[in-house]
């Protein structure tokens, strides 16, 4: 059995305690001294004789108590560590000061294809297919920059944690690391981390605010296409929230628990976009990370890659993306090995891709590969009854960010928002509201606070103003005038009958126009 002896620490007390057991001819197989405790494993000790042994031990000066325990603390720590390592899904390797494997968890043994325990004593660099890794680790004090390695042909990213003697470090003595613990992450596991950081708090369709017929129709169609395992093309003007729709579709898809990673094709040059999307092999170009780097396709394995502004993608990248869409395989920049991943591609653009295809500015075969499923995000001017709802949401958020008391829109401000054409759509509305909240200290936001004077206006017959855009046709001009007039007057005459009386026409005609332009009756 195993016992714990509590004592007052002094020189030689552990030796005297063990001498008492020796006099009783008890074989001791394990001893752990951690003042003020000594833990002893004596297999021949019988519970019936423990009281007598306790009396003998208490005759030793300084011994305070003797009690039975189920196992030695060191054994308990080892069992807990083994259970912890076995529970980790990622391969974990502990190495000594010369880079030999001391401990490997079950995941590492499984990937290596050997029984657990057989990896001990193996040189780390040899095991991970990188002969220079051991040398670089030791030279760098078991600290190494981002690096890739392969275990049994499978690529991993290495995370290294040096093992430091805490007591020596606390004593401010210079000491070299005694080895390190290496955790090996597959690119998809790193992608899950990036997704958690980049998309923290992002939700599904509930984050798309609005209750207009256009938005209700968009959500209904998006919910259907989200569940289909096929490329999705999202079309819409700049600022309409195409990425928000893409993220909501991902969260509503069978891939919801996998990464969602995005690349803006218009924001990076061609060579950088290629390495970001496809990754690069070790030594692919000057300045590349020594171990290479996985691209978004590898990081998002099992999940979704969102290609924003796909219409800006170069012809070379279009061809490389087309090949990936055909069979799911690709090569890293500078690499020779074919890789295959399971990724759903969602793309978006504000460009007219069909026109670009006709002008040979976009590959026709790629267009048909991307355009399997399509969503059209409506512009804000077609969501008239969502404008004030969105404005109130942005006001609340802007007030919180500016750390100022909440404020509200005046009737005139609301009418100005409804009358504006919003060429920049929801993004423009958000920016207008944020600027107004930041620059105003009052409890109300009035029309002048919105600084909408940049919109081109023309005088109306009653001295007010209505927006004037370059019309595409007579019908477009008439519709623009009707929409602006109704949005401007409706807050002052909030019913179809009152507004019809003001305009000297039938309330049926006014009710029909209100429905046509998405202006809700009160």
Coordinates of C-alpha atoms in Angstrom, one line a residue:
X1 CA 0.0 0.0 0.0
X2 CA 1.0 3.7 -0.2
X3 CA 1.3 6.2 2.6
X4 CA 1.7 9.9 3.1
X5 CA 3.9 11.1 5.9
X6 CA 3.6 14.8 6.9
X7 CA 6.6 16.2 8.7
X8 CA 8.5 19.3 9.8
X9 CA 11.4 19.6 7.4
X10 CA 14.9 19.1 8.8
X11 CA 18.1 17.6 7.6
X12 CA 18.0 13.7 7.6
X13 CA 14.4 13.3 8.4
X14 CA 13.6 11.4 5.2
X15 CA 16.4 9.0 5.9
X16 CA 15.1 8.3 9.4
X17 CA 11.6 7.7 8.1
X18 CA 12.8 5.1 5.6
X19 CA 14.9 3.5 8.3
X20 CA 11.8 2.8 10.3
X21 CA 10.3 0.9 7.3
X22 CA 13.6 -1.0 6.8
X23 CA 13.5 -2.2 10.4
X24 CA 10.1 -3.7 9.7
X25 CA 11.6 -5.4 6.6
X26 CA 9.2 -3.5 4.3
X27 CA 10.3 -3.3 0.7
X28 CA 10.0 0.2 -0.6
X29 CA 9.5 0.5 -4.4
X30 CA 8.7 4.2 -4.7
X31 CA 9.5 7.4 -2.8
X32 CA 8.6 11.0 -3.5
X33 CA 9.8 13.7 -1.2
X34 CA 8.0 17.1 -1.5
X35 CA 8.4 18.9 1.9
X36 CA 6.5 18.8 4.1
X37 CA 5.3 15.5 2.7
X38 CA 7.0 12.2 1.8
X39 CA 5.0 9.7 -0.2
X40 CA 6.1 6.0 0.0
X41 CA 5.0 2.9 -2.0
X42 CA 5.5 -0.2 0.1
X43 CA 3.7 -3.2 -1.5
X44 CA 4.2 -5.4 1.5
X45 CA 2.5 -3.1 3.9
X46 CA -0.8 -4.4 5.2
X47 CA -3.7 -2.0 6.2
X48 CA -3.9 -4.0 9.5
X49 CA -0.4 -3.1 10.4
X50 CA -0.6 0.6 9.4
X51 CA -1.6 1.9 12.9
X52 CA 1.5 0.2 14.5
X53 CA 3.7 1.6 11.7
X54 CA 2.2 5.0 12.3
X55 CA 3.1 4.9 16.0
X56 CA 6.6 4.0 15.1
X57 CA 7.0 6.7 12.6
X58 CA 5.6 9.3 15.0
X59 CA 8.6 8.6 17.3
X60 CA 10.8 10.2 14.7
X61 CA 11.2 13.8 15.7
X62 CA 9.2 16.1 13.3
X63 CA 6.7 13.5 12.0
X64 CA 3.2 14.9 12.4
X65 CA 0.9 12.4 10.7
X66 CA 0.7 9.2 8.8
X67 CA -2.2 8.3 6.4
X68 CA -2.9 5.9 3.5
X69 CA -3.3 7.2 0.0
X70 CA -4.5 5.6 -3.3
X71 CA -1.4 6.4 -5.4
X72 CA 1.7 8.5 -5.4
X73 CA 1.3 12.1 -6.7
X74 CA 3.9 11.5 -9.5
X75 CA 1.9 8.5 -10.7
X76 CA -1.3 10.5 -10.6
X77 CA 0.3 13.3 -12.6
X78 CA 1.6 10.8 -15.2
X79 CA -1.8 9.2 -15.6
X80 CA -3.5 12.6 -16.0
X81 CA -0.9 13.7 -18.5
X82 CA -1.3 10.5 -20.5
X83 CA -5.1 11.0 -20.5
X84 CA -4.7 14.6 -21.5
X85 CA -2.3 13.8 -24.4
X86 CA -4.6 11.0 -25.6
X87 CA -7.5 13.4 -25.7
X88 CA -5.7 15.9 -27.9
X89 CA -6.8 15.5 -31.5
X90 CA -3.5 17.1 -32.8
X91 CA -0.2 15.2 -32.8
X92 CA 2.0 16.3 -29.9
X93 CA 5.7 15.5 -29.5
X94 CA 7.9 16.2 -26.5
X95 CA 11.7 16.3 -27.3
X96 CA 14.8 16.5 -25.1
X97 CA 17.6 19.0 -25.3
X98 CA 19.2 17.2 -28.3
X99 CA 16.0 16.9 -30.3
X100 CA 15.1 13.3 -29.6
X101 CA 11.5 12.4 -29.1
X102 CA 10.7 11.6 -25.4
X103 CA 6.9 11.3 -25.5
X104 CA 4.4 11.2 -28.3
X105 CA 0.6 11.1 -28.0
X106 CA -1.7 8.7 -29.6
X107 CA -2.5 11.1 -32.5
X108 CA 1.1 11.4 -33.4
X109 CA 1.6 7.6 -33.3
X110 CA -1.5 7.1 -35.4
X111 CA -0.3 9.6 -38.1
X112 CA 3.1 8.0 -38.1
X113 CA 1.6 4.6 -38.5
X114 CA 3.4 3.0 -35.5
X115 CA 2.3 1.7 -32.1
X116 CA 2.2 4.2 -29.3
X117 CA 5.6 4.4 -27.6
X118 CA 7.6 3.4 -30.6
X119 CA 8.5 7.0 -31.5
X120 CA 10.6 7.5 -28.3
X121 CA 14.3 8.1 -29.1
X122 CA 13.6 9.1 -32.8
X123 CA 15.4 12.2 -34.0
X124 CA 12.8 14.9 -34.6
X125 CA 14.1 16.2 -37.9
X126 CA 14.3 12.6 -39.3
X127 CA 10.7 11.9 -38.1
X128 CA 9.3 15.1 -39.7
X129 CA 11.1 14.9 -43.0
X130 CA 13.2 18.0 -42.3
X131 CA 16.8 17.0 -41.5
X132 CA 17.7 20.7 -40.6
X133 CA 14.8 21.1 -38.1
X134 CA 16.7 19.6 -35.1
X135 CA 19.7 21.8 -35.7
X136 CA 17.6 24.9 -36.2
X137 CA 15.6 24.2 -33.0
X138 CA 18.7 23.8 -30.9
X139 CA 20.4 26.8 -32.4
X140 CA 17.4 29.0 -31.9
X141 CA 16.9 27.9 -28.2
X142 CA 13.9 25.7 -29.2
X143 CA 12.1 28.8 -30.7
X144 CA 11.3 28.7 -34.3
X145 CA 9.3 30.8 -36.7
X146 CA 6.3 29.4 -38.6
X147 CA 7.4 26.3 -40.3
X148 CA 5.9 23.4 -42.1
X149 CA 6.9 19.7 -41.8
X150 CA 5.5 16.3 -42.9
X151 CA 4.7 13.4 -40.7
X152 CA 4.4 10.2 -42.8
X153 CA 3.8 12.3 -45.9
X154 CA 1.0 14.4 -44.3
X155 CA 1.7 18.2 -44.1
X156 CA 1.6 20.0 -40.7
X157 CA 2.3 23.4 -39.2
X158 CA 4.6 23.3 -36.2
X159 CA 4.0 25.2 -32.9
X160 CA 6.9 25.0 -30.5
X161 CA 6.8 25.6 -26.8
X162 CA 10.3 25.5 -25.1
X163 CA 10.6 23.6 -21.8
X164 CA 12.2 25.9 -19.2
X165 CA 13.3 25.0 -15.7
X166 CA 11.0 27.3 -13.8
X167 CA 13.0 27.4 -10.5
X168 CA 16.2 28.3 -12.3
X169 CA 14.4 30.9 -14.4
X170 CA 12.9 32.4 -11.1
X171 CA 16.4 32.6 -9.7
X172 CA 17.4 34.7 -12.7
X173 CA 20.0 32.2 -13.7
X174 CA 20.7 31.9 -17.4
X175 CA 19.6 28.4 -18.5
X176 CA 19.1 26.8 -21.9
X177 CA 15.7 25.2 -22.6
X178 CA 15.7 21.5 -21.7
X179 CA 13.8 20.6 -24.9
X180 CA 10.4 21.5 -26.2
X181 CA 6.8 20.4 -26.8
X182 CA 5.8 20.5 -30.5
X183 CA 2.1 20.6 -31.5
X184 CA 1.4 19.7 -35.1
X185 CA -1.6 21.4 -36.7
X186 CA -3.1 20.4 -40.1
X187 CA -3.8 23.5 -42.3
X188 CA -7.5 23.0 -41.8
X189 CA -7.1 23.2 -38.0
X190 CA -5.3 26.5 -38.4
X191 CA -8.1 27.6 -40.7
X192 CA -10.6 26.9 -37.9
X193 CA -8.5 29.2 -35.6
X194 CA -8.5 31.9 -38.3
X195 CA -12.2 31.5 -38.8
X196 CA -12.9 31.8 -35.1
X197 CA -10.8 35.0 -34.9
X198 CA -12.0 36.7 -38.1
X199 CA -15.6 35.7 -37.9
X200 CA -16.2 35.9 -34.1
X201 CA -19.8 36.8 -33.5
X202 CA -20.9 36.5 -37.1
X203 CA -24.3 34.8 -37.4
X204 CA -26.6 33.5 -40.0
X205 CA -29.6 35.1 -41.8
X206 CA -30.7 36.9 -38.6
X207 CA -27.8 39.3 -39.1
X208 CA -29.3 40.5 -42.4
X209 CA -31.5 43.3 -41.2
X210 CA -34.7 44.2 -43.1
X211 CA -38.3 43.2 -43.6
X212 CA -38.9 44.5 -47.1
X213 CA -40.3 42.2 -49.7
X214 CA -36.9 42.2 -51.5
X215 CA -35.0 41.1 -48.4
X216 CA -37.6 38.5 -47.4
X217 CA -37.3 37.1 -50.9
X218 CA -33.5 37.1 -50.7
X219 CA -33.5 35.2 -47.4
X220 CA -35.9 32.6 -48.6
X221 CA -33.9 31.9 -51.8
X222 CA -30.6 32.0 -49.9
X223 CA -31.8 29.5 -47.4
X224 CA -32.5 27.1 -50.2
X225 CA -29.2 27.5 -52.0
X226 CA -27.2 27.4 -48.8
X227 CA -27.9 23.7 -48.3
X228 CA -26.8 22.8 -51.9
X229 CA -23.2 21.6 -52.3
X230 CA -22.4 23.7 -55.4
X231 CA -20.6 26.9 -56.3
X232 CA -22.6 30.0 -55.5
X233 CA -22.3 33.4 -57.2
X234 CA -23.6 36.5 -55.4
X235 CA -24.3 39.6 -57.4
X236 CA -25.1 43.1 -56.2
X237 CA -23.9 46.6 -56.2
X238 CA -21.1 47.8 -54.0
X239 CA -22.0 48.1 -50.4
X240 CA -25.1 45.9 -50.5
X241 CA -23.7 43.3 -48.1
X242 CA -22.7 40.5 -50.4
X243 CA -20.1 39.1 -47.9
X244 CA -22.7 39.2 -45.1
X245 CA -25.0 37.1 -47.3
X246 CA -22.1 34.7 -48.1
X247 CA -21.3 34.2 -44.5
X248 CA -25.0 33.6 -43.6
X249 CA -25.2 31.0 -46.4
X250 CA -22.1 29.2 -44.9
X251 CA -23.6 29.2 -41.4
X252 CA -26.8 27.7 -42.9
X253 CA -24.9 25.0 -44.8
X254 CA -23.7 21.5 -43.8
X255 CA -20.2 23.1 -43.5
X256 CA -21.2 25.5 -40.7
X257 CA -18.7 24.1 -38.2
X258 CA -15.8 24.4 -40.7
X259 CA -13.8 27.5 -41.7
X260 CA -15.1 30.4 -43.7
X261 CA -12.2 32.3 -45.2
X262 CA -12.3 35.2 -47.6
X263 CA -10.1 36.7 -50.2
X264 CA -10.8 40.1 -51.9
X265 CA -9.5 39.6 -55.4
X266 CA -9.4 43.4 -56.0
X267 CA -7.4 44.2 -52.9
X268 CA -4.2 42.2 -53.6
X269 CA -1.9 42.0 -56.7
X270 CA -1.9 38.8 -58.8
X271 CA 1.2 37.2 -57.4
X272 CA 0.1 37.7 -53.8
X273 CA -3.4 36.6 -54.6
X274 CA -2.1 33.4 -56.0
X275 CA 0.0 32.5 -53.0
X276 CA -2.8 33.6 -50.6
X277 CA -5.3 31.3 -52.4
X278 CA -3.1 28.3 -53.3
X279 CA -0.1 28.7 -50.9
X280 CA 3.5 28.2 -51.8
X281 CA 6.2 25.5 -51.5
X282 CA 9.4 25.9 -49.5
X283 CA 11.9 28.2 -51.4
X284 CA 9.2 29.2 -53.9
X285 CA 10.5 32.7 -54.1
X286 CA 12.8 35.2 -52.3
X287 CA 11.4 36.1 -48.9
X288 CA 9.1 33.1 -48.6
X289 CA 8.8 31.3 -45.3
X290 CA 11.4 28.6 -45.1
X291 CA 8.9 25.8 -44.6
X292 CA 6.4 27.1 -47.1
X293 CA 2.8 28.3 -46.4
X294 CA -0.6 26.8 -47.0
X295 CA -3.2 28.8 -48.9
X296 CA -6.8 29.5 -48.1
X297 CA -7.9 26.4 -50.0
X298 CA -5.9 24.2 -47.6
X299 CA -6.8 26.2 -44.5
X300 CA -10.5 26.0 -45.4
X301 CA -10.6 22.3 -46.1
X302 CA -14.1 21.1 -45.4
X303 CA -15.4 24.6 -45.3
X304 CA -16.0 27.6 -47.6
X305 CA -13.7 30.0 -49.4
X306 CA -15.3 33.4 -50.3
X307 CA -13.8 35.1 -53.4
X308 CA -15.0 38.7 -53.3
X309 CA -14.9 40.9 -56.4
X310 CA -14.2 37.8 -58.6
X311 CA -14.6 40.0 -61.6
X312 CA -11.2 41.6 -60.8
X313 CA -9.3 38.3 -60.9
X314 CA -6.5 38.1 -63.5
X315 CA -6.8 35.8 -66.5
X316 CA -4.0 33.5 -65.1
X317 CA -5.7 33.0 -61.8
X318 CA -9.0 32.5 -63.6
X319 CA -7.4 29.5 -65.4
X320 CA -5.9 28.1 -62.2
X321 CA -9.2 28.5 -60.3
X322 CA -11.1 26.8 -63.2
X323 CA -8.9 23.7 -62.9
X324 CA -9.5 23.6 -59.1
X325 CA -13.3 23.8 -59.6
X326 CA -13.1 21.0 -62.2
X327 CA -11.5 18.3 -59.9
X328 CA -10.7 19.9 -56.5
X329 CA -6.9 19.6 -57.0
X330 CA -4.2 22.2 -57.3
X331 CA -0.5 22.8 -56.8
X332 CA 1.1 25.3 -54.5
X333 CA 3.2 28.1 -56.1
X334 CA 6.6 26.5 -56.8
X335 CA 5.3 23.1 -55.7
X336 CA 5.3 19.8 -57.6
X337 CA 2.9 17.8 -55.5
X338 CA -0.8 17.7 -56.4
X339 CA -3.1 18.5 -53.5
X340 CA -6.8 17.8 -53.2
X341 CA -9.2 19.6 -50.8
X342 CA -12.9 19.7 -50.2
X343 CA -14.0 23.3 -50.4
X344 CA -17.1 25.1 -51.5
X345 CA -16.4 28.2 -53.5
X346 CA -18.7 31.2 -53.0
X347 CA -17.9 34.2 -55.2
X348 CA -19.3 37.7 -55.5
X349 CA -19.0 40.7 -57.7
X350 CA -20.6 44.0 -58.6
X351 CA -19.5 43.7 -62.2
X352 CA -21.7 42.4 -65.0
X353 CA -19.9 39.2 -65.7
X354 CA -22.0 38.3 -68.7
X355 CA -20.9 41.5 -70.4
X356 CA -17.3 40.8 -69.4
X357 CA -17.5 37.4 -71.0
X358 CA -18.9 38.9 -74.2
X359 CA -15.9 41.4 -74.1
X360 CA -13.5 38.5 -73.4
X361 CA -12.5 40.1 -70.1
X362 CA -13.7 37.1 -68.1
X363 CA -13.4 33.4 -69.0
X364 CA -16.7 32.0 -70.3
X365 CA -16.0 28.5 -68.9
X366 CA -15.2 29.8 -65.5
X367 CA -18.3 32.0 -65.5
X368 CA -20.5 28.9 -66.0
X369 CA -18.6 27.0 -63.3
X370 CA -19.2 29.8 -60.8
X371 CA -22.7 30.6 -61.9
X372 CA -24.3 27.2 -60.8
X373 CA -26.4 28.9 -58.1
X374 CA -27.0 32.7 -58.0
X375 CA -28.2 35.2 -55.5
X376 CA -29.0 38.9 -56.4
X377 CA -28.7 41.2 -53.4
X378 CA -31.1 44.2 -53.9
X379 CA -29.7 47.8 -53.7
X380 CA -30.9 49.9 -50.8
X381 CA -33.1 52.1 -53.0
X382 CA -35.3 49.0 -53.6
X383 CA -35.6 48.4 -49.9
X384 CA -37.3 51.7 -48.9
X385 CA -39.0 50.4 -45.8
X386 CA -35.6 49.0 -44.5
X387 CA -33.8 52.3 -44.5
X388 CA -35.1 53.7 -41.2
X389 CA -34.7 50.2 -39.5
X390 CA -31.1 50.1 -40.6
X391 CA -30.5 53.7 -39.6
X392 CA -31.7 53.0 -36.1
X393 CA -29.5 50.0 -35.8
X394 CA -26.4 51.9 -37.0
X395 CA -27.3 54.8 -34.6
X396 CA -27.3 52.4 -31.7
X397 CA -24.0 50.9 -32.7
X398 CA -22.4 54.2 -33.4
X399 CA -23.5 55.6 -30.1
X400 CA -22.0 52.6 -28.3
X401 CA -18.7 53.0 -30.2
X402 CA -18.5 56.7 -29.6
X403 CA -19.5 56.2 -25.9
X404 CA -22.2 58.8 -26.0
X405 CA -25.8 58.7 -24.9
X406 CA -28.3 57.2 -27.4
X407 CA -29.9 59.6 -29.9
X408 CA -32.8 59.5 -32.3
X409 CA -33.7 60.7 -35.8
X410 CA -36.0 63.7 -36.2
X411 CA -38.9 63.5 -38.7
X412 CA -36.9 65.7 -41.2
X413 CA -33.8 63.5 -40.9
X414 CA -35.9 60.4 -41.5
X415 CA -37.5 62.0 -44.6
X416 CA -34.0 63.0 -45.9
X417 CA -32.8 59.4 -45.5
X418 CA -35.8 58.1 -47.4
X419 CA -35.4 60.6 -50.2
X420 CA -31.7 59.9 -50.8
X421 CA -30.8 57.5 -53.6
X422 CA -27.9 55.8 -51.7
X423 CA -25.6 54.9 -54.6
X424 CA -23.2 53.4 -52.0
X425 CA -26.1 51.4 -50.5
X426 CA -25.9 50.0 -46.9
X427 CA -22.3 50.8 -46.5
X428 CA -22.9 54.5 -47.4
X429 CA -25.9 54.6 -45.0
X430 CA -23.7 53.2 -42.2
X431 CA -21.0 55.8 -42.9
X432 CA -23.4 58.7 -43.0
X433 CA -24.9 57.6 -39.7
X434 CA -21.5 57.1 -38.0
X435 CA -20.3 60.5 -39.1
X436 CA -23.5 62.2 -37.9
X437 CA -23.4 60.5 -34.5
X438 CA -19.7 61.3 -34.1
X439 CA -20.1 65.0 -35.0
X440 CA -23.3 65.7 -33.1
X441 CA -23.8 66.0 -29.4
X442 CA -27.6 66.4 -29.3
X443 CA -30.3 63.9 -28.4
X444 CA -31.6 64.1 -31.9
X445 CA -30.1 63.8 -35.4
X446 CA -31.6 66.4 -37.7
X447 CA -31.4 66.5 -41.5
X448 CA -28.4 68.9 -41.6
X449 CA -26.5 66.5 -39.3
X450 CA -26.6 63.9 -42.0
X451 CA -24.6 66.0 -44.4
X452 CA -26.4 64.6 -47.5
X453 CA -25.9 67.8 -49.5
X454 CA -23.6 65.9 -51.8
X455 CA -26.7 64.4 -53.5
X456 CA -27.8 66.2 -56.6
X457 CA -31.2 67.9 -56.0
X458 CA -33.8 69.7 -58.1
X459 CA -36.5 72.1 -56.8
X460 CA -40.1 70.7 -56.4
X461 CA -43.2 72.9 -56.9
X462 CA -43.6 73.5 -53.2
X463 CA -40.0 74.7 -52.7
X464 CA -38.7 71.4 -51.4
X465 CA -36.1 69.3 -53.2
X466 CA -36.1 65.9 -54.8
X467 CA -33.1 63.9 -56.0
X468 CA -32.3 64.1 -59.7
X469 CA -30.2 61.4 -61.3
X470 CA -29.3 60.9 -65.0
X471 CA -32.3 58.9 -66.2
X472 CA -31.9 55.8 -68.3
X473 CA -35.3 56.2 -69.8
X474 CA -38.5 58.2 -69.5
X475 CA -40.0 55.5 -67.3
X476 CA -37.0 55.4 -65.1
X477 CA -37.2 59.2 -64.6
X478 CA -40.9 59.0 -63.8
X479 CA -40.4 56.2 -61.3
X480 CA -37.5 58.1 -59.6
X481 CA -39.6 61.2 -59.2
X482 CA -42.6 59.2 -57.9
X483 CA -40.5 57.3 -55.4
X484 CA -38.7 60.4 -54.1
X485 CA -41.9 62.4 -53.8
X486 CA -43.8 59.7 -51.9
X487 CA -40.9 59.1 -49.5
X488 CA -40.6 62.8 -48.8
X489 CA -44.3 63.5 -48.2
X490 CA -45.4 60.2 -46.6
X491 CA -43.9 61.0 -43.1
X492 CA -46.0 64.3 -43.1
X493 CA -49.1 62.6 -44.5
X494 CA -48.8 59.0 -43.0
X495 CA -51.8 57.3 -44.8
X496 CA -52.8 56.7 -48.3
X497 CA -55.9 58.8 -47.9
X498 CA -54.1 61.8 -46.4
X499 CA -51.4 61.6 -49.0
X500 CA -54.0 61.3 -51.8
X501 CA -55.8 64.3 -50.4
X502 CA -52.5 66.3 -50.4
X503 CA -51.8 65.3 -54.0
X504 CA -55.4 65.6 -55.2
X505 CA -55.6 62.1 -56.5
X506 CA -57.3 58.7 -55.5
X507 CA -56.1 56.9 -52.4
X508 CA -56.2 53.6 -54.4
X509 CA -53.5 54.9 -56.8
X510 CA -51.4 56.2 -53.9
X511 CA -51.8 52.8 -52.0
X512 CA -50.6 51.0 -55.2
X513 CA -47.6 53.3 -55.6
X514 CA -46.7 52.9 -51.9
X515 CA -46.6 49.1 -52.4
X516 CA -44.7 49.4 -55.6
X517 CA -41.9 51.4 -54.0
X518 CA -41.8 49.4 -50.8
X519 CA -43.1 52.2 -48.5
X520 CA -45.1 50.6 -45.7
X521 CA -48.5 52.0 -44.8
X522 CA -48.9 52.9 -41.2

